[in-house]
mmCIF file of C-alpha atoms in Angstrom:
data_model
loop_
_atom_site.group_PDB
_atom_site.id
_atom_site.type_symbol
_atom_site.label_atom_id
_atom_site.label_comp_id
_atom_site.label_asym_id
_atom_site.label_seq_id
_atom_site.Cartn_x
_atom_site.Cartn_y
_atom_site.Cartn_z
ATOM 1 C CA MET J 264 123.597 74.407 115.906
ATOM 2 C CA LYS J 265 120.683 72.131 116.851
ATOM 3 C CA LEU J 266 121.461 69.471 119.460
ATOM 4 C CA HIS J 267 119.294 66.994 121.388
ATOM 5 C CA PHE J 268 120.446 65.562 124.724
ATOM 6 C CA ILE J 269 119.290 61.999 125.564
ATOM 7 C CA ALA J 270 119.401 61.864 129.409
ATOM 8 C CA ILE J 271 119.786 65.638 129.849
ATOM 9 C CA GLY J 272 119.276 65.471 133.665
ATOM 10 C CA GLY J 273 122.667 64.062 134.551
ATOM 11 C CA SER J 274 125.193 66.156 136.541
ATOM 12 C CA ALA J 275 127.578 66.424 133.640
ATOM 13 C CA MET J 276 125.009 66.335 130.873
ATOM 14 C CA HIS J 277 122.889 69.182 132.140
ATOM 15 C CA ASN J 278 125.979 71.358 132.671
ATOM 16 C CA LEU J 279 127.082 70.717 129.116
ATOM 17 C CA ALA J 280 123.579 71.575 127.906
ATOM 18 C CA LEU J 281 123.640 74.811 129.889
ATOM 19 C CA ALA J 282 127.125 75.728 128.561
ATOM 20 C CA LEU J 283 125.975 75.134 125.007
ATOM 21 C CA ARG J 284 122.798 77.179 125.461
ATOM 22 C CA HIS J 285 124.969 80.016 126.814
ATOM 23 C CA LYS J 286 127.055 79.650 123.706
ATOM 24 C CA GLY J 287 124.038 80.198 121.567
ATOM 25 C CA TYR J 288 123.190 76.632 120.453
ATOM 26 C CA GLU J 289 119.589 75.461 120.134
ATOM 27 C CA ILE J 290 119.148 72.793 122.781
ATOM 28 C CA THR J 291 116.431 70.176 123.477
ATOM 29 C CA GLY J 292 116.526 67.148 125.813
ATOM 30 C CA SER J 293 114.766 64.246 127.313
ATOM 31 C CA ASP J 294 114.986 62.162 130.486
ATOM 32 C CA ASP J 295 112.858 59.773 132.527
ATOM 33 C CA VAL J 296 113.714 61.416 135.798
ATOM 34 C CA ILE J 297 115.563 64.612 136.749
ATOM 35 C CA PHE J 298 116.486 65.501 140.310
ATOM 36 C CA GLU J 299 117.659 68.776 141.901
ATOM 37 C CA PRO J 300 119.619 70.853 141.372
ATOM 38 C CA SER J 301 119.644 69.824 137.688
ATOM 39 C CA LYS J 302 115.837 70.272 137.496
ATOM 40 C CA SER J 303 115.775 73.867 138.674
ATOM 41 C CA ARG J 304 118.909 74.845 136.687
ATOM 42 C CA LEU J 305 117.442 73.454 133.406
ATOM 43 C CA ALA J 306 114.038 75.045 134.091
ATOM 44 C CA ASP J 307 115.664 78.444 134.755
ATOM 45 C CA LYS J 308 117.175 78.359 131.155
ATOM 46 C CA GLY J 309 114.000 76.932 129.550
ATOM 47 C CA LEU J 310 115.630 73.551 129.002
ATOM 48 C CA LEU J 311 113.600 71.311 131.316
ATOM 49 C CA PRO J 312 111.544 68.784 129.335
ATOM 50 C CA GLU J 313 107.778 69.502 129.623
ATOM 51 C CA THR J 314 107.219 65.855 130.469
ATOM 52 C CA PHE J 315 109.632 63.137 131.538
ATOM 53 C CA GLY J 316 110.131 60.135 129.351
ATOM 54 C CA TRP J 317 111.558 59.158 125.942
ATOM 55 C CA TYR J 318 110.022 60.520 122.784
ATOM 56 C CA PRO J 319 111.348 59.252 119.400
ATOM 57 C CA GLU J 320 109.473 62.060 117.647
ATOM 58 C CA LYS J 321 111.974 64.539 119.236
ATOM 59 C CA ILE J 322 114.569 63.038 116.958
ATOM 60 C CA HIS J 323 114.581 64.349 113.360
ATOM 61 C CA LYS J 324 116.912 64.981 110.467
ATOM 62 C CA GLU J 325 117.157 68.710 111.198
ATOM 63 C CA LEU J 326 119.237 67.950 114.250
ATOM 64 C CA ASP J 327 123.039 68.480 113.858
ATOM 65 C CA ALA J 328 123.675 65.895 116.501
ATOM 66 C CA VAL J 329 122.469 63.947 119.489
ATOM 67 C CA ILE J 330 124.481 63.781 122.652
ATOM 68 C CA LEU J 331 123.997 60.542 124.543
ATOM 69 C CA GLY J 332 124.274 60.250 128.338
ATOM 70 C CA MET J 333 125.278 57.256 130.426
ATOM 71 C CA HIS J 334 121.907 57.167 132.064
ATOM 72 C CA ALA J 335 120.226 56.047 128.813
ATOM 73 C CA LYS J 336 120.172 52.385 127.826
ATOM 74 C CA PRO J 337 121.329 50.918 124.491
ATOM 75 C CA ASP J 338 117.719 50.284 123.504
ATOM 76 C CA ASN J 339 116.592 53.775 124.368
ATOM 77 C CA PRO J 340 113.759 54.656 121.868
ATOM 78 C CA GLU J 341 115.320 58.044 121.043
ATOM 79 C CA LEU J 342 118.763 56.517 120.407
ATOM 80 C CA LEU J 343 117.277 53.843 118.122
ATOM 81 C CA ARG J 344 115.455 56.615 116.185
ATOM 82 C CA ALA J 345 118.699 58.645 115.819
ATOM 83 C CA GLN J 346 120.463 55.458 114.633
ATOM 84 C CA GLU J 347 117.684 54.806 112.176
ATOM 85 C CA LEU J 348 117.778 58.318 110.670
ATOM 86 C CA GLY J 349 121.578 58.494 110.614
ATOM 87 C CA VAL J 350 121.763 61.478 112.935
ATOM 88 C CA THR J 351 125.305 62.013 114.304
ATOM 89 C CA ILE J 352 125.517 60.640 117.857
ATOM 90 C CA TYR J 353 128.174 61.836 120.279
ATOM 91 C CA SER J 354 129.030 60.739 123.749
ATOM 92 C CA TYR J 355 129.627 63.496 126.315
ATOM 93 C CA PRO J 356 133.436 63.328 125.965
ATOM 94 C CA GLU J 357 133.334 63.001 122.208
ATOM 95 C CA PHE J 358 131.480 66.213 122.018
ATOM 96 C CA LEU J 359 133.838 67.980 124.399
ATOM 97 C CA TYR J 360 136.657 66.951 122.166
ATOM 98 C CA GLU J 361 134.838 68.329 119.122
ATOM 99 C CA GLN J 362 134.504 71.629 120.971
ATOM 100 C CA SER J 363 138.125 71.716 121.879
ATOM 101 C CA LYS J 364 140.044 69.995 119.043
ATOM 102 C CA ASP J 365 141.551 73.375 118.004
ATOM 103 C CA LYS J 366 142.528 74.364 121.469
ATOM 104 C CA THR J 367 145.405 73.333 123.856
ATOM 105 C CA ARG J 368 143.851 70.561 125.918
ATOM 106 C CA VAL J 369 145.016 70.143 129.461
ATOM 107 C CA VAL J 370 143.690 66.792 130.894
ATOM 108 C CA ILE J 371 143.834 65.870 134.557
ATOM 109 C CA GLY J 372 143.818 62.083 135.093
ATOM 110 C CA GLY J 373 144.205 59.685 137.986
ATOM 111 C CA SER J 374 142.060 57.364 140.124
ATOM 112 C CA HIS J 375 141.574 59.991 142.890
ATOM 113 C CA GLY J 376 142.109 63.719 143.150
ATOM 114 C CA LYS J 377 141.035 64.729 139.720
ATOM 115 C CA THR J 378 138.359 67.084 140.708
ATOM 116 C CA THR J 379 140.497 68.678 143.441
ATOM 117 C CA ILE J 380 143.441 69.214 141.119
ATOM 118 C CA THR J 381 141.306 70.573 138.341
ATOM 119 C CA SER J 382 139.561 72.921 140.874
ATOM 120 C CA MET J 383 142.904 74.207 142.132
ATOM 121 C CA ILE J 384 144.044 74.941 138.577
ATOM 122 C CA LEU J 385 140.783 76.747 137.814
ATOM 123 C CA HIS J 386 140.802 78.814 141.005
ATOM 124 C CA VAL J 387 144.371 79.945 140.393
ATOM 125 C CA LEU J 388 143.608 80.875 136.743
ATOM 126 C CA ASN J 389 140.425 82.691 137.877
ATOM 127 C CA TYR J 390 142.368 84.553 140.579
ATOM 128 C CA HIS J 391 144.731 85.917 137.864
ATOM 129 C CA ASN J 392 141.735 86.794 135.594
ATOM 130 C CA MET J 393 142.779 84.231 133.022
ATOM 131 C CA ASP J 394 139.671 82.879 131.188
ATOM 132 C CA VAL J 395 139.912 79.273 129.887
ATOM 133 C CA ASP J 396 137.333 76.750 128.831
ATOM 134 C CA TYR J 397 136.907 73.948 131.304
ATOM 135 C CA MET J 398 135.013 70.879 132.414
ATOM 136 C CA VAL J 399 135.186 69.818 136.056
ATOM 137 C CA GLY J 400 133.293 67.088 137.937
ATOM 138 C CA ALA J 401 131.830 69.292 140.693
ATOM 139 C CA GLN J 402 130.119 72.581 141.084
ATOM 140 C CA LEU J 403 132.831 75.018 142.252
ATOM 141 C CA HIS J 404 132.383 78.131 144.397
ATOM 142 C CA GLY J 405 132.611 81.185 142.189
ATOM 143 C CA PHE J 406 131.890 79.297 138.913
ATOM 144 C CA ASN J 407 128.435 79.292 137.353
ATOM 145 C CA ARG J 408 128.676 75.890 135.726
ATOM 146 C CA MET J 409 130.750 72.761 135.632
ATOM 147 C CA VAL J 410 131.369 73.344 131.940
ATOM 148 C CA HIS J 411 132.476 76.535 130.153
ATOM 149 C CA LEU J 412 132.937 76.580 126.331
ATOM 150 C CA THR J 413 133.791 79.499 124.090
ATOM 151 C CA GLU J 414 134.988 80.151 120.635
ATOM 152 C CA ASP J 415 137.808 82.503 121.689
ATOM 153 C CA ASN J 416 139.753 80.751 124.413
ATOM 154 C CA ASP J 417 142.906 78.990 123.400
ATOM 155 C CA PHE J 418 143.049 76.622 126.372
ATOM 156 C CA ILE J 419 140.672 74.083 127.915
ATOM 157 C CA VAL J 420 141.120 72.328 131.281
ATOM 158 C CA LEU J 421 139.434 68.915 131.385
ATOM 159 C CA GLU J 422 138.913 66.530 134.239
ATOM 160 C CA GLY J 423 139.811 63.152 132.691
ATOM 161 C CA ASP J 424 137.589 60.445 133.971
ATOM 162 C CA GLU J 425 138.424 56.795 133.313
ATOM 163 C CA TYR J 426 134.813 55.645 133.398
ATOM 164 C CA LEU J 427 132.935 54.612 130.256
ATOM 165 C CA SER J 428 131.920 57.239 127.624
ATOM 166 C CA SER J 429 128.367 56.103 126.880
ATOM 167 C CA PRO J 430 126.026 53.098 126.783
ATOM 168 C CA ILE J 431 127.232 52.400 123.214
ATOM 169 C CA ASP J 432 130.834 53.501 123.640
ATOM 170 C CA ARG J 433 132.749 51.454 126.121
ATOM 171 C CA ARG J 434 135.973 53.534 125.904
ATOM 172 C CA PRO J 435 136.985 55.439 129.015
ATOM 173 C CA LYS J 436 136.250 59.170 128.741
ATOM 174 C CA PHE J 437 139.750 60.278 129.075
ATOM 175 C CA HIS J 438 140.855 58.249 126.028
ATOM 176 C CA LEU J 439 138.991 60.688 123.829
ATOM 177 C CA TYR J 440 140.520 63.992 124.879
ATOM 178 C CA LYS J 441 143.986 63.625 123.185
ATOM 179 C CA PRO J 442 145.806 65.978 125.648
ATOM 180 C CA ASN J 443 148.536 68.367 124.703
ATOM 181 C CA ILE J 444 149.304 68.678 128.484
ATOM 182 C CA ALA J 445 148.433 65.683 130.739
ATOM 183 C CA LEU J 446 148.611 65.248 134.514
ATOM 184 C CA LEU J 447 148.421 61.885 136.316
ATOM 185 C CA SER J 448 147.926 61.998 140.005
ATOM 186 C CA GLY J 449 147.826 58.311 141.051
ATOM 187 C CA ILE J 450 146.515 54.872 140.230
ATOM 188 C CA ALA J 451 144.421 52.737 142.527
ATOM 189 C CA TRP J 452 142.174 50.027 141.236
ATOM 190 C CA ASP J 453 138.590 51.574 140.857
ATOM 191 C CA HIS J 454 135.403 50.853 138.841
ATOM 192 C CA ILE J 455 135.826 47.145 139.408
ATOM 193 C CA ASN J 456 132.420 46.463 137.800
ATOM 194 C CA VAL J 457 133.878 47.764 134.539
ATOM 195 C CA PHE J 458 137.538 46.771 134.839
ATOM 196 C CA PRO J 459 137.508 43.262 136.377
ATOM 197 C CA THR J 460 141.264 42.971 136.839
ATOM 198 C CA PHE J 461 143.888 45.382 138.142
ATOM 199 C CA GLU J 462 145.973 44.890 134.926
ATOM 200 C CA ASN J 463 142.915 45.749 132.824
ATOM 201 C CA TYR J 464 142.476 48.926 134.824
ATOM 202 C CA ILE J 465 146.198 49.852 134.490
ATOM 203 C CA GLU J 466 146.024 49.352 130.764
ATOM 204 C CA GLN J 467 143.497 52.250 130.529
ATOM 205 C CA PHE J 468 146.074 54.633 131.941
ATOM 206 C CA ARG J 469 148.714 53.380 129.459
ATOM 207 C CA ILE J 470 146.317 54.169 126.617
ATOM 208 C CA PHE J 471 145.699 57.621 128.108
ATOM 209 C CA VAL J 472 149.483 58.323 128.202
ATOM 210 C CA ASP J 473 149.792 57.084 124.677
ATOM 211 C CA SER J 474 147.052 59.428 123.609
ATOM 212 C CA ILE J 475 149.062 62.530 124.336
ATOM 213 C CA VAL J 476 149.600 64.332 121.100
ATOM 214 C CA LYS J 477 153.047 64.596 119.491
ATOM 215 C CA GLY J 478 154.998 67.164 121.178
ATOM 216 C CA GLY J 479 152.853 67.096 124.275
ATOM 217 C CA SER J 480 153.896 66.707 127.874
ATOM 218 C CA ILE J 481 152.900 64.904 131.118
ATOM 219 C CA THR J 482 153.299 65.748 134.730
ATOM 220 C CA TYR J 483 152.992 62.928 137.121
ATOM 221 C CA ASN J 484 153.316 61.751 140.746
ATOM 222 C CA ILE J 485 156.742 60.123 141.034
ATOM 223 C CA GLU J 486 155.797 58.822 144.508
ATOM 224 C CA ASP J 487 153.220 56.568 142.919
ATOM 225 C CA GLU J 488 154.871 53.303 141.677
ATOM 226 C CA GLU J 489 152.073 52.373 139.433
ATOM 227 C CA VAL J 490 152.096 55.810 137.711
ATOM 228 C CA LYS J 491 155.896 55.579 137.297
ATOM 229 C CA LYS J 492 155.530 52.235 135.579
ATOM 230 C CA VAL J 493 152.895 53.546 133.197
ATOM 231 C CA VAL J 494 154.621 56.783 132.322
ATOM 232 C CA GLU J 495 158.343 55.813 132.411
#
């Protein structure tokens, strides 16, 4: 599979690129600036762009898809070229769902504590030698990447972020994962620049709960009154 990453240098984006390269996909990417440790990690796998900037000529019809990062703008030249050619464009969470739609998806949501809870789950599974796919929002001790994707694993554990999916997709990331098993840790108004009222912010969690697949389950913090209102 041939994929091009627009804004490959981001923390989440470069980890997804590394995971897919490890899986055997053909990966290219662009960015106008890439900082450490992303820069060295991409270079180590031959994925660091030769020059920084946006190059529409990197977008062609032989690509299976483009993955668009939040750092890019809606008028990004590579994005415009992909739209012009009709190349499939995924946001980061959309592509994670595509990679996991035939797996059991465990999604950890909440305003705070998502990374900690996801990390605890992964460390326990790792201790018991249980291999699962995953995406977590921090580099964990004992794990090579923040993203791990396989063809064989039946489960994937996803940190469910409520921030926007991409510059052209204003849906929160965790709306796209369609969990079989969900966890909700707590709700406290965050990302005020995107969700201007508390009610608007709360609504995103209602949508998340409603996105749980038929027959799925949710574990939640009964000590958080806002969580109880959303779930119960």
